[in-house]
mmCIF file of C-alpha atoms in Angstrom:
data_model
loop_
_atom_site.group_PDB
_atom_site.id
_atom_site.type_symbol
_atom_site.label_atom_id
_atom_site.label_comp_id
_atom_site.label_asym_id
_atom_site.label_seq_id
_atom_site.Cartn_x
_atom_site.Cartn_y
_atom_site.Cartn_z
ATOM 1 C CA MET A 22 -1.228 98.991 -222.008
ATOM 2 C CA THR A 23 1.229 97.355 -219.735
ATOM 3 C CA THR A 24 2.016 94.541 -217.756
ATOM 4 C CA SER A 25 0.795 95.969 -214.876
ATOM 5 C CA ASP A 26 -2.191 97.009 -216.028
ATOM 6 C CA ILE A 27 -4.293 93.323 -216.816
ATOM 7 C CA ASP A 28 -5.622 91.195 -214.634
ATOM 8 C CA ASP A 29 -4.355 89.097 -211.948
ATOM 9 C CA SER A 30 -4.969 86.045 -213.299
ATOM 10 C CA VAL A 31 -3.872 87.000 -216.704
ATOM 11 C CA GLY A 32 -0.670 88.416 -215.100
ATOM 12 C CA ALA A 33 -0.066 84.895 -213.154
ATOM 13 C CA GLU A 34 -0.705 82.928 -216.535
ATOM 14 C CA LEU A 35 1.785 85.192 -217.974
ATOM 15 C CA ASN A 36 4.499 84.511 -215.381
ATOM 16 C CA ARG A 37 3.506 80.705 -215.373
ATOM 17 C CA LEU A 38 4.039 80.422 -219.318
ATOM 18 C CA ARG A 39 7.307 82.874 -218.669
ATOM 19 C CA GLU A 40 8.959 80.755 -216.462
ATOM 20 C CA SER A 41 8.441 77.426 -218.847
ATOM 21 C CA ILE A 42 10.151 79.155 -221.279
ATOM 22 C CA ASP A 43 12.701 80.883 -219.442
ATOM 23 C CA ASN A 44 13.270 76.672 -217.888
ATOM 24 C CA ILE A 45 12.578 75.820 -221.672
ATOM 25 C CA ASP A 46 15.569 78.206 -222.719
ATOM 26 C CA ALA A 47 18.017 76.623 -220.143
ATOM 27 C CA ALA A 48 17.861 73.086 -221.094
ATOM 28 C CA VAL A 49 18.267 74.596 -225.160
ATOM 29 C CA VAL A 50 21.638 75.836 -223.673
ATOM 30 C CA HIS A 51 22.660 73.002 -221.956
ATOM 31 C CA MET A 52 21.904 70.908 -224.566
ATOM 32 C CA LEU A 53 23.485 73.022 -227.054
ATOM 33 C CA ALA A 54 26.766 72.585 -224.961
ATOM 34 C CA GLU A 55 26.471 69.003 -224.553
ATOM 35 C CA ARG A 56 25.847 68.842 -228.261
ATOM 36 C CA PHE A 57 29.451 71.315 -228.518
ATOM 37 C CA LYS A 58 31.359 68.964 -226.458
ATOM 38 C CA CYS A 59 30.732 66.308 -228.355
ATOM 39 C CA THR A 60 31.486 68.434 -231.575
ATOM 40 C CA GLN A 61 34.807 69.539 -229.770
ATOM 41 C CA GLN A 62 35.332 65.561 -229.482
ATOM 42 C CA VAL A 63 34.861 64.692 -233.466
ATOM 43 C CA GLY A 64 36.632 67.918 -234.312
ATOM 44 C CA HIS A 65 40.231 66.419 -232.251
ATOM 45 C CA LEU A 66 39.572 63.113 -234.347
ATOM 46 C CA LYS A 67 39.559 64.963 -237.494
ATOM 47 C CA ALA A 68 42.670 66.855 -237.134
ATOM 48 C CA ALA A 69 44.235 63.900 -235.900
ATOM 49 C CA HIS A 70 43.521 62.164 -238.862
ATOM 50 C CA HIS A 71 43.844 64.602 -241.496
ATOM 51 C CA LEU A 72 40.027 64.681 -242.328
ATOM 52 C CA PRO A 73 38.716 68.286 -243.349
ATOM 53 C CA PRO A 74 36.611 70.120 -240.364
ATOM 54 C CA ALA A 75 33.184 70.728 -242.907
ATOM 55 C CA ASP A 76 31.565 67.180 -243.962
ATOM 56 C CA PRO A 77 28.665 68.451 -246.861
ATOM 57 C CA ALA A 78 27.247 64.865 -247.228
ATOM 58 C CA ARG A 79 26.624 64.764 -242.905
ATOM 59 C CA GLU A 80 25.573 68.418 -243.568
ATOM 60 C CA SER A 81 22.918 67.193 -246.309
ATOM 61 C CA ARG A 82 21.941 64.233 -244.187
ATOM 62 C CA GLN A 83 21.337 66.402 -241.589
ATOM 63 C CA ILE A 84 19.160 68.792 -243.014
ATOM 64 C CA THR A 85 16.720 66.972 -244.391
ATOM 65 C CA ARG A 86 16.842 64.245 -241.110
ATOM 66 C CA LEU A 87 16.059 68.018 -239.038
ATOM 67 C CA ARG A 88 13.659 69.407 -241.446
ATOM 68 C CA GLN A 89 11.449 66.149 -241.145
ATOM 69 C CA LEU A 90 11.871 66.290 -237.180
ATOM 70 C CA ALA A 91 10.737 69.679 -237.646
ATOM 71 C CA GLU A 92 7.687 68.587 -239.742
ATOM 72 C CA SER A 93 6.937 65.937 -237.155
ATOM 73 C CA ALA A 94 6.786 68.047 -234.579
ATOM 74 C CA HIS A 95 4.989 71.021 -235.799
ATOM 75 C CA LEU A 96 7.732 73.358 -236.186
ATOM 76 C CA ASP A 97 8.899 75.065 -239.298
ATOM 77 C CA PRO A 98 11.531 73.354 -241.421
ATOM 78 C CA ALA A 99 12.997 76.407 -242.564
ATOM 79 C CA PHE A 100 13.530 77.627 -239.295
ATOM 80 C CA ALA A 101 15.396 73.988 -237.838
ATOM 81 C CA GLU A 102 17.083 74.572 -241.319
ATOM 82 C CA LYS A 103 18.927 77.726 -240.336
ATOM 83 C CA LEU A 104 19.760 76.632 -236.714
ATOM 84 C CA LEU A 105 21.477 73.680 -237.729
ATOM 85 C CA ASN A 106 23.402 75.537 -240.569
ATOM 86 C CA PHE A 107 23.840 77.993 -237.569
ATOM 87 C CA VAL A 108 25.518 75.613 -235.290
ATOM 88 C CA VAL A 109 27.256 73.365 -238.301
ATOM 89 C CA ALA A 110 29.037 76.877 -238.692
ATOM 90 C CA GLU A 111 29.943 77.367 -235.436
ATOM 91 C CA VAL A 112 31.127 73.567 -235.009
ATOM 92 C CA ILE A 113 33.445 74.256 -238.537
ATOM 93 C CA ARG A 114 34.931 77.242 -237.071
ATOM 94 C CA HIS A 115 36.195 74.812 -233.876
ATOM 95 C CA HIS A 116 37.132 72.233 -236.258
ATOM 96 C CA GLU A 117 39.102 74.813 -238.270
ATOM 97 C CA ARG A 118 40.845 75.994 -234.927
ATOM 98 C CA ILE A 119 41.546 72.411 -233.575
ATOM 99 C CA ALA A 120 42.951 71.941 -236.732
ATOM 100 C CA GLU A 121 45.128 74.891 -236.992
ATOM 101 C CA GLU A 122 46.174 74.140 -233.212
ATOM 102 C CA SER A 123 47.020 70.500 -234.324
ATOM 103 C CA ALA A 124 48.933 71.812 -237.367
ATOM 104 C CA ALA A 125 51.017 74.252 -235.102
ATOM 105 C CA ASN A 126 51.806 71.803 -231.998
ATOM 106 C CA GLY A 127 52.864 69.129 -235.420
ATOM 107 C CA ALA A 128 50.761 66.970 -232.554
ATOM 108 C CA GLY A 129 48.483 65.732 -235.385
ATOM 109 C CA GLY A 130 45.499 65.301 -232.567
ATOM 110 C CA ALA A 131 47.405 66.072 -229.474
ATOM 111 C CA GLY A 132 44.732 66.425 -226.793
ATOM 112 C CA VAL A 133 42.385 63.745 -227.954
#
């Protein structure tokens, strides 16, 4: 059975739900973009003050916090943790690149 074989009312409901999913996906992408704008600023601040790209204590607190938020939102906490770990790994990669660029420029944080 394909979506062209279903009842019109079911098709309409399916389309409505998919439009909602598309809107949510767009919001998630925009929120991630905003988050990365902030973490880029953190990366420049860390580079300017010769701080390490990763902060394991902060990451641990964030995992605990996100797991609690996930539970209260009825979302699998393990999924939330995996998502955060994926995002944090990308943030650390950005911070490492910013630190390398800062060291190469000898500016200690130019572009902050």
